[in-house]
Structures are given as structure tokens and as C-alpha cells.
């Protein structure tokens, strides 16, 4: 019997709970907690109707460690899966340590008052998790998550040494709104407006943010989605991959943005709507980006009319048995199919499915250990098999195209 406590009932939480309910042999007892209990109840009701599985629901403020500890002690799960926001990572890790429970998340910690994310805060928990004999697995969504697993797979099976990795994330979908973000607007906009970094020859190289006219971008021909302009972006999985992929000389992350998205975001930034500091309006203190979030469509509701594909993968250049070659490992995910299955768009789906598979790896004892792990440090094989079985099939092909030097 494996009891899981999922924290966060947004777009990703909805997918995770439904995918867990599809595997009652592993997830025998599902508990869901979030700030707004009615959102948990709605998911639980849908799950009961779809799969006949009971989900227990709770309200919790995941910024509050004692409240979390009380909940974890009452539920006594084997694993806490955090799909709330990156702001809550440390409090949930603290609560897991205190209650003696394993931990997993999909995004690295970010303080509310600084648009900056990095693993150092969570890696600092290494000794505490080790001493307690507990396991914390970080970044088990798609990117980070599956992209790291693709790298672990390439390192284990395809190459003796990998020289360069290019991670390419394409959303070629159309949700029908003039402007919307595919996951939490606050987190998404903080991510894409920052200075860009990639790693080359042992150091981080800074380049202009995607809203700057001098930013770096190129057209890439994605499988099934076609040619899309792809922008160099900083993304968190690069930080752990440079540590764990042996001999790596360069790693870059590219994400597609439409001209429409860039134009909207430029205007919002220029008028101050993406600011994360407090401003006073009519005697009330507001944070413009949080106010903007309240105006934008809830990403969890975008799925209704979403069409098109999301294509995410990694291109490797390296050597095996003295031969140099490039391989591309990728997944294509269809927004409308995701909606039919779990009433979610592909970005929530591609995050929620790997989170469920990662939880399955831990609960089945396939991923074990004491300490804090990034997913590329764990064995990729069973996880890769489960991706094929659970709705995210992947391909490995030779890559003969061109990438910017
Ligand atoms: P949503 O905003 O849709 O959902 C977040 C959920 O967390 C909401 O239910 C929210 O509650 C809840 N929450 C927020 N603050 C608290 C709190 N203090 N206490 C308890 N619950 C809280 O986000 P998404 O579902 O789109 O994203 C979830 C996570 O997945 C994020 O961390 C995001 O960065 C990550 N992600 C990872 C990706 C990957 O590939 N690795 C890709 C996409 C997302 P309420 O409804 O009350 O606000």
C-alpha cells in the first residue's frame, strides 16, 4: 500500500491526481491538499466520476511549516509530491524533514521578492535529508524532469561522452486567447523576462533577455509542429546537468515564442505590469505582476479549445566508440488529446505525467537513496519505459540539421 500526499491543485495538480488514479496498483491511497480546498474537491469529484477512485482533500497553507507538519503527520504518506509553486519548495522540504517523509517537486525554489531561481537553496538540504535517511527528488516535470532523464539515457546508452546538449521546447499550440501563459503567469513571466544564460567551456555566458532586440533566436524545424522561431533562454535544468553530464562542453536551452506573445509581453513590461515590487494604488499595496495574474486566463482552463502540439526534446552531439554523431530525443504531445484524457492542456500534462511517474519510481523502490537528487542522477530506464506507457511516447532519431554555433 502506497499513500501519496499531493500539494497544489492547479493545472499540474489536476493532471497528477488523475494520472495517479489511473494507477491504483501503485497509488492505493491519494490525498490532495492546497490553499483553496474547493479546487481539491473539484478534482476529487472528477476523479471519482472518471475512475471511481476516492481522493481525500484538505486545505493547507504551504508557506506555513507547522501547518504542513500537522497535515503530513495526520495523513502519514510515503511521499509528499509538491506541485504548488516554487515559493513553497523550502517550507515543504522543511516539513518533510520534520515529519520524516520523502519529497519530490517539479520546479526549483525561487524567493517571492527576487525573480531568481537556482538549486543552491535546495542542494543545501543534502546533509539533512541524508542524515534522516530520506530522499528528496528535485525537478521531476518535463523541463526540468524528462529533459534531464533524456540526458541520463543518452549518457547511459548512446554515448561514451557528450560534448554539447541543446534542449528545445516548442509549444505550437493555439488556445484562442490574445495573450495567456501555459503555466502559472507569475512564475512564467518571471522566468522569461530575465537575463539569458547558457554554459560554454566551463562558464556561464550571459546574453540579452528575450524582450531585448539583441536577443539570440533562430528558426528550428520541429517534428510534427514545423518551423518555429526559437529563443535562447535560461532554464533551471542546465544548472544540474553541467554537474552531472560528464565531459560536457556546452549546454543551451531554446524555447519558441510567437511574435504576438513577445509583443504583448514587451508592452506589459514597458508599462510596469511585470514588476514584482509593491506599488500603492488607491491606498492599497499591490504587486503589478500578481494583479496581472488575476486578469489573465487561468492556465488550468486553457485546455478547452486548445489545438496543436507541444514538442520538447534534446539534441546531443558526442562520441561513441570513436565515432562522432548527433541524436535527437523528443516527445510530441497533442493539446486536444490531453484535454480529452484529463481535461488539461499539454503543458500541464507534460509536467503532471512525469511527476506521477517519478512518484511511482520512488514508491515502487526503483529510485532509492538518502539525500537530495536531481533526476539525471537516478536510473532512467524504467522511467523511460513508463513515459511510453503513460502518454508521453518518445523517439530517438539521428539529427543532421544545423544549430547556431
Ligand atoms: P497553478 O498556479 O495552476 O497551481 C498552483 C497551485 O498551488 C494552486 O492550486 C495554488 O492554490 C497552490 N498554492 C499556491 N500557493 C500555495 C500555498 N501557499 N499553499 C498551498 N497551496 C498553494 O500552477 P501550475 O499547476 O501551472 O504549476 C505547478 C508547479 O509546476 C509550479 O511550481 C510550476 O513552476 C511547475 N511547472 C513545472 C514545469 C516543468 O516542466 N518542470 C512546467 C510547468 C509548471 P490557489 O489555487 O489557492 O492559488
Short mmCIF file of C-alpha atoms in Angstrom, two decimals, residues 13-316:
data_model
loop_
_atom_site.label_atom_id
_atom_site.label_comp_id
_atom_site.label_asym_id
_atom_site.label_seq_id
_atom_site.Cartn_x
_atom_site.Cartn_y
_atom_site.Cartn_z
CA UNK A 13 -2.09 19.10 -9.71
CA UNK A 14 -5.18 18.17 -11.72
CA UNK A 15 -3.09 16.02 -14.10
CA UNK A 16 -1.01 14.39 -11.37
CA UNK A 17 -4.06 13.32 -9.36
CA UNK A 18 -5.83 11.88 -12.43
CA UNK A 19 -2.73 10.02 -13.62
CA UNK A 20 -2.18 8.59 -10.10
CA UNK A 21 -5.83 7.46 -10.10
CA UNK A 22 -5.14 5.62 -13.38
CA UNK A 23 -2.55 3.50 -11.47
CA UNK A 24 -4.43 2.26 -8.41
CA UNK A 25 -1.98 -0.66 -8.06
CA UNK A 26 0.78 1.85 -7.14
CA UNK A 27 -1.17 4.76 -5.66
CA UNK A 28 -3.51 2.95 -3.33
CA UNK A 29 -4.41 6.00 -1.25
CA UNK A 30 -4.41 9.51 -2.77
CA UNK A 31 -4.53 12.71 -0.69
CA UNK A 32 -4.67 16.22 -2.18
CA UNK A 33 -4.09 19.48 -0.30
CA UNK A 34 -3.94 23.06 -1.49
CA UNK A 35 -4.60 26.62 -0.34
CA UNK A 36 -8.14 26.58 -1.74
CA UNK A 37 -9.88 23.35 -0.70
CA UNK A 38 -12.72 23.79 -3.22
CA UNK A 39 -10.18 23.29 -6.05
CA UNK A 40 -9.10 19.98 -4.45
CA UNK A 41 -12.74 18.96 -4.05
CA UNK A 42 -13.48 19.64 -7.70
CA UNK A 43 -10.58 17.45 -8.84
CA UNK A 44 -11.64 14.74 -6.36
CA UNK A 45 -15.18 14.80 -7.71
CA UNK A 46 -13.96 14.47 -11.32
CA UNK A 47 -11.63 11.60 -10.35
CA UNK A 48 -14.49 9.77 -8.62
CA UNK A 49 -16.61 10.16 -11.75
CA UNK A 50 -13.86 9.18 -14.21
CA UNK A 51 -12.11 6.35 -12.37
CA UNK A 52 -14.23 5.53 -9.31
CA UNK A 53 -11.22 6.38 -7.10
CA UNK A 54 -11.54 8.29 -3.82
CA UNK A 55 -9.24 11.28 -3.23
CA UNK A 56 -9.13 12.81 0.28
CA UNK A 57 -8.85 16.60 0.28
CA UNK A 58 -7.51 19.26 2.68
CA UNK A 59 -6.85 22.99 2.91
CA UNK A 60 -3.24 23.86 3.74
CA UNK A 61 -1.09 26.96 3.68
CA UNK A 62 2.15 25.53 2.31
CA UNK A 63 4.07 28.65 3.41
CA UNK A 64 3.43 27.57 6.99
CA UNK A 65 5.71 24.74 8.20
CA UNK A 66 3.80 23.79 11.41
CA UNK A 67 0.55 23.58 9.41
CA UNK A 68 2.25 21.34 6.86
CA UNK A 69 3.79 19.12 9.54
CA UNK A 70 0.40 18.69 11.19
CA UNK A 71 -1.15 17.65 7.87
CA UNK A 72 1.70 15.28 6.96
CA UNK A 73 1.58 13.66 10.41
CA UNK A 74 -2.18 13.21 10.13
CA UNK A 75 -2.05 11.70 6.60
CA UNK A 76 1.24 9.74 7.11
CA UNK A 77 2.09 9.47 3.40
CA UNK A 78 5.08 7.60 1.97
CA UNK A 79 5.78 10.61 -0.29
CA UNK A 80 4.88 14.30 -0.49
CA UNK A 81 4.64 15.48 -4.11
CA UNK A 82 4.89 19.27 -4.31
CA UNK A 83 3.09 20.77 -7.31
CA UNK A 84 2.28 24.07 -5.59
CA UNK A 85 4.53 26.99 -6.55
CA UNK A 86 8.35 27.22 -6.41
CA UNK A 87 7.94 29.66 -3.46
CA UNK A 88 6.79 26.73 -1.30
CA UNK A 89 9.69 24.31 -2.01
CA UNK A 90 11.71 25.06 1.12
CA UNK A 91 8.80 25.10 3.58
CA UNK A 92 7.56 21.77 2.20
CA UNK A 93 11.09 20.30 2.37
CA UNK A 94 11.38 21.54 5.99
CA UNK A 95 8.04 19.92 6.84
CA UNK A 96 9.07 16.62 5.19
CA UNK A 97 12.28 16.57 7.25
CA UNK A 98 10.35 17.22 10.44
CA UNK A 99 7.70 14.61 9.68
CA UNK A 100 10.22 12.06 8.27
CA UNK A 101 8.74 11.73 4.76
CA UNK A 102 10.28 11.64 1.25
CA UNK A 103 9.86 14.67 -1.04
CA UNK A 104 9.54 15.40 -4.77
CA UNK A 105 8.87 18.58 -6.81
CA UNK A 106 8.83 19.91 -10.39
CA UNK A 107 10.45 23.36 -10.16
CA UNK A 108 13.34 24.80 -8.17
CA UNK A 109 12.98 27.24 -5.30
CA UNK A 110 12.53 30.90 -6.06
CA UNK A 111 12.12 33.63 -3.41
CA UNK A 112 8.95 35.70 -3.85
CA UNK A 113 10.78 39.05 -3.81
CA UNK A 114 13.55 38.22 -6.33
CA UNK A 115 12.96 36.85 -9.82
CA UNK A 116 15.85 34.45 -9.49
CA UNK A 117 15.85 30.69 -9.26
CA UNK A 118 18.68 28.27 -8.63
CA UNK A 119 19.27 24.94 -6.96
CA UNK A 120 21.69 26.17 -4.27
CA UNK A 121 18.89 26.66 -1.72
CA UNK A 122 17.60 23.12 -2.17
CA UNK A 123 21.02 21.47 -2.58
CA UNK A 124 21.81 22.94 0.85
CA UNK A 125 19.34 20.36 2.27
CA UNK A 126 21.63 17.48 1.18
CA UNK A 127 23.07 16.64 4.61
CA UNK A 128 19.77 17.00 6.45
CA UNK A 129 17.97 14.57 4.11
CA UNK A 130 20.94 12.17 4.20
CA UNK A 131 21.13 12.20 7.99
CA UNK A 132 17.43 11.36 8.25
CA UNK A 133 17.69 8.63 5.59
CA UNK A 134 15.14 10.49 3.45
CA UNK A 135 15.08 11.11 -0.29
CA UNK A 136 14.27 14.43 -1.98
CA UNK A 137 13.97 14.35 -5.78
CA UNK A 138 14.04 17.76 -7.46
CA UNK A 139 12.60 18.91 -10.78
CA UNK A 140 10.56 15.93 -11.98
CA UNK A 141 8.29 17.62 -14.53
CA UNK A 142 9.15 17.79 -18.25
CA UNK A 143 11.75 20.55 -18.33
CA UNK A 144 13.22 20.13 -15.80
CA UNK A 145 12.45 16.45 -15.50
CA UNK A 146 12.11 14.45 -18.70
CA UNK A 147 14.80 16.55 -20.41
CA UNK A 148 17.21 15.54 -17.61
CA UNK A 149 16.11 11.90 -17.97
CA UNK A 150 16.74 12.09 -21.74
CA UNK A 151 20.27 13.29 -20.91
CA UNK A 152 20.78 10.46 -18.41
CA UNK A 153 19.53 7.97 -21.03
CA UNK A 154 21.86 9.41 -23.72
CA UNK A 155 24.79 9.26 -21.31
CA UNK A 156 23.98 5.66 -20.32
CA UNK A 157 23.05 4.15 -23.69
CA UNK A 158 24.01 6.35 -26.66
CA UNK A 159 27.38 7.98 -25.93
CA UNK A 160 30.75 7.47 -24.27
CA UNK A 161 30.96 11.24 -23.92
CA UNK A 162 28.54 14.07 -24.70
CA UNK A 163 30.07 17.35 -25.87
CA UNK A 164 27.01 19.55 -26.38
CA UNK A 165 23.33 19.49 -25.44
CA UNK A 166 20.63 21.73 -26.91
CA UNK A 167 17.25 21.48 -25.19
CA UNK A 168 14.43 22.67 -27.46
CA UNK A 169 10.97 23.43 -26.07
CA UNK A 170 8.28 24.20 -28.63
CA UNK A 171 4.66 24.96 -27.92
CA UNK A 172 2.99 25.18 -31.31
CA UNK A 173 -0.48 25.18 -29.79
CA UNK A 174 -3.28 27.71 -30.18
CA UNK A 175 -5.52 28.39 -27.14
CA UNK A 176 -7.55 31.07 -28.87
CA UNK A 177 -6.77 33.85 -26.33
CA UNK A 178 -4.92 37.02 -27.41
CA UNK A 179 -2.43 36.50 -24.55
CA UNK A 180 -2.14 33.78 -21.92
CA UNK A 181 0.62 31.79 -20.24
CA UNK A 182 0.64 28.00 -20.16
CA UNK A 183 1.54 27.66 -16.52
CA UNK A 184 1.26 29.99 -13.55
CA UNK A 185 1.53 33.51 -15.14
CA UNK A 186 3.61 34.92 -12.30
CA UNK A 187 6.21 32.13 -12.45
CA UNK A 188 6.18 32.05 -16.27
CA UNK A 189 6.69 35.79 -16.76
CA UNK A 190 9.40 35.97 -14.09
CA UNK A 191 11.20 33.16 -15.95
CA UNK A 192 11.06 34.57 -19.47
CA UNK A 193 11.90 38.21 -18.69
CA UNK A 194 15.25 37.52 -17.03
CA UNK A 195 18.74 37.79 -18.50
CA UNK A 196 19.60 34.71 -20.56
CA UNK A 197 22.49 32.38 -19.69
CA UNK A 198 23.97 29.33 -21.30
CA UNK A 199 27.03 27.30 -20.36
CA UNK A 200 30.12 27.07 -22.52
CA UNK A 201 33.64 25.79 -21.80
CA UNK A 202 33.18 25.73 -18.06
CA UNK A 203 31.46 29.07 -17.56
CA UNK A 204 28.09 30.77 -17.79
CA UNK A 205 27.72 33.18 -20.71
CA UNK A 206 25.13 35.98 -20.41
CA UNK A 207 23.11 37.20 -23.41
CA UNK A 208 20.16 39.64 -23.68
CA UNK A 209 16.69 38.71 -22.43
CA UNK A 210 14.11 37.60 -24.99
CA UNK A 211 12.39 41.01 -25.00
CA UNK A 212 15.65 42.71 -25.99
CA UNK A 213 16.10 43.35 -29.74
CA UNK A 214 19.58 41.84 -29.48
CA UNK A 215 18.38 38.51 -28.06
CA UNK A 216 19.51 35.30 -29.80
CA UNK A 217 16.96 33.30 -31.78
CA UNK A 218 16.78 31.04 -34.83
CA UNK A 219 14.15 29.09 -36.78
CA UNK A 220 14.05 25.36 -35.95
CA UNK A 221 12.03 22.76 -37.84
CA UNK A 222 10.24 20.77 -35.09
CA UNK A 223 8.89 17.27 -35.77
CA UNK A 224 5.12 17.48 -36.49
CA UNK A 225 4.99 21.18 -35.50
CA UNK A 226 7.09 22.69 -38.31
CA UNK A 227 9.39 25.71 -38.32
CA UNK A 228 9.16 27.90 -35.20
CA UNK A 229 11.34 30.77 -34.03
CA UNK A 230 13.28 29.52 -31.01
CA UNK A 231 14.80 31.86 -28.41
CA UNK A 232 17.82 31.25 -26.22
CA UNK A 233 16.57 31.21 -22.61
CA UNK A 234 17.96 30.34 -19.19
CA UNK A 235 16.33 27.25 -17.77
CA UNK A 236 16.99 25.56 -14.46
CA UNK A 237 17.88 22.04 -15.59
CA UNK A 238 21.11 23.33 -17.13
CA UNK A 239 22.47 24.09 -13.64
CA UNK A 240 22.33 20.45 -12.53
CA UNK A 241 23.16 18.93 -15.93
CA UNK A 242 26.52 20.71 -16.13
CA UNK A 243 27.40 18.95 -12.86
CA UNK A 244 26.15 15.51 -13.79
CA UNK A 245 26.85 15.01 -17.53
CA UNK A 246 30.50 14.05 -17.80
CA UNK A 247 32.72 15.95 -20.24
CA UNK A 248 30.00 18.40 -21.28
CA UNK A 249 31.37 21.48 -23.06
CA UNK A 250 28.19 23.39 -23.87
CA UNK A 251 24.52 23.35 -22.91
CA UNK A 252 21.81 25.69 -24.19
CA UNK A 253 18.04 25.92 -23.80
CA UNK A 254 15.72 27.21 -26.54
CA UNK A 255 12.02 28.00 -26.29
CA UNK A 256 9.59 29.03 -29.01
CA UNK A 257 7.62 32.28 -28.65
CA UNK A 258 5.22 33.77 -31.17
CA UNK A 259 5.70 37.36 -32.25
CA UNK A 260 2.29 38.04 -30.69
CA UNK A 261 3.46 36.76 -27.27
CA UNK A 262 6.68 38.81 -27.44
CA UNK A 263 4.79 41.98 -28.42
CA UNK A 264 2.26 41.62 -25.59
CA UNK A 265 4.99 40.93 -23.05
CA UNK A 266 7.07 43.89 -24.26
CA UNK A 267 4.14 46.25 -23.77
CA UNK A 268 3.33 44.79 -20.34
CA UNK A 269 6.96 45.16 -19.29
CA UNK A 270 7.24 48.69 -20.67
CA UNK A 271 4.18 49.88 -18.73
CA UNK A 272 5.37 48.25 -15.49
CA UNK A 273 2.87 45.41 -15.30
CA UNK A 274 5.56 42.74 -14.84
CA UNK A 275 7.10 44.47 -11.77
CA UNK A 276 7.34 42.31 -8.64
CA UNK A 277 7.84 45.17 -6.14
CA UNK A 278 4.91 46.72 -4.26
CA UNK A 279 3.20 49.83 -5.62
CA UNK A 280 0.49 51.81 -3.88
CA UNK A 281 -2.83 52.14 -5.68
CA UNK A 282 -5.74 53.97 -4.00
CA UNK A 283 -4.22 53.33 -0.58
CA UNK A 284 -3.76 49.62 -1.25
CA UNK A 285 -0.38 47.97 -1.82
CA UNK A 286 -0.34 45.75 -4.88
CA UNK A 287 2.31 43.83 -6.82
CA UNK A 288 1.66 44.56 -10.51
CA UNK A 289 2.59 41.05 -11.71
CA UNK A 290 0.19 39.48 -9.18
CA UNK A 291 -2.54 41.85 -10.35
CA UNK A 292 -1.79 40.90 -13.97
CA UNK A 293 -2.10 37.21 -12.99
CA UNK A 294 -5.61 37.93 -11.72
CA UNK A 295 -6.56 39.36 -15.15
CA UNK A 296 -5.05 36.64 -17.34
CA UNK A 297 -6.77 33.33 -18.15
CA UNK A 298 -6.15 30.59 -15.57
CA UNK A 299 -3.72 28.18 -17.35
CA UNK A 300 -5.75 25.28 -15.96
CA UNK A 301 -8.74 26.39 -18.04
CA UNK A 302 -6.90 26.88 -21.35
CA UNK A 303 -7.36 23.28 -22.42
CA UNK A 304 -10.99 23.59 -23.54
CA UNK A 305 -10.26 24.79 -27.07
CA UNK A 306 -6.50 24.21 -27.27
CA UNK A 307 -5.28 22.71 -30.56
CA UNK A 308 -1.79 21.88 -31.85
CA UNK A 309 1.30 20.21 -30.45
CA UNK A 310 3.98 20.70 -27.86
CA UNK A 311 7.36 19.23 -28.87
CA UNK A 312 10.15 19.08 -26.29
CA UNK A 313 13.46 17.30 -26.64
CA UNK A 314 17.25 17.30 -26.50
CA UNK A 315 19.83 17.24 -29.28
CA UNK A 316 23.12 15.64 -28.32
#
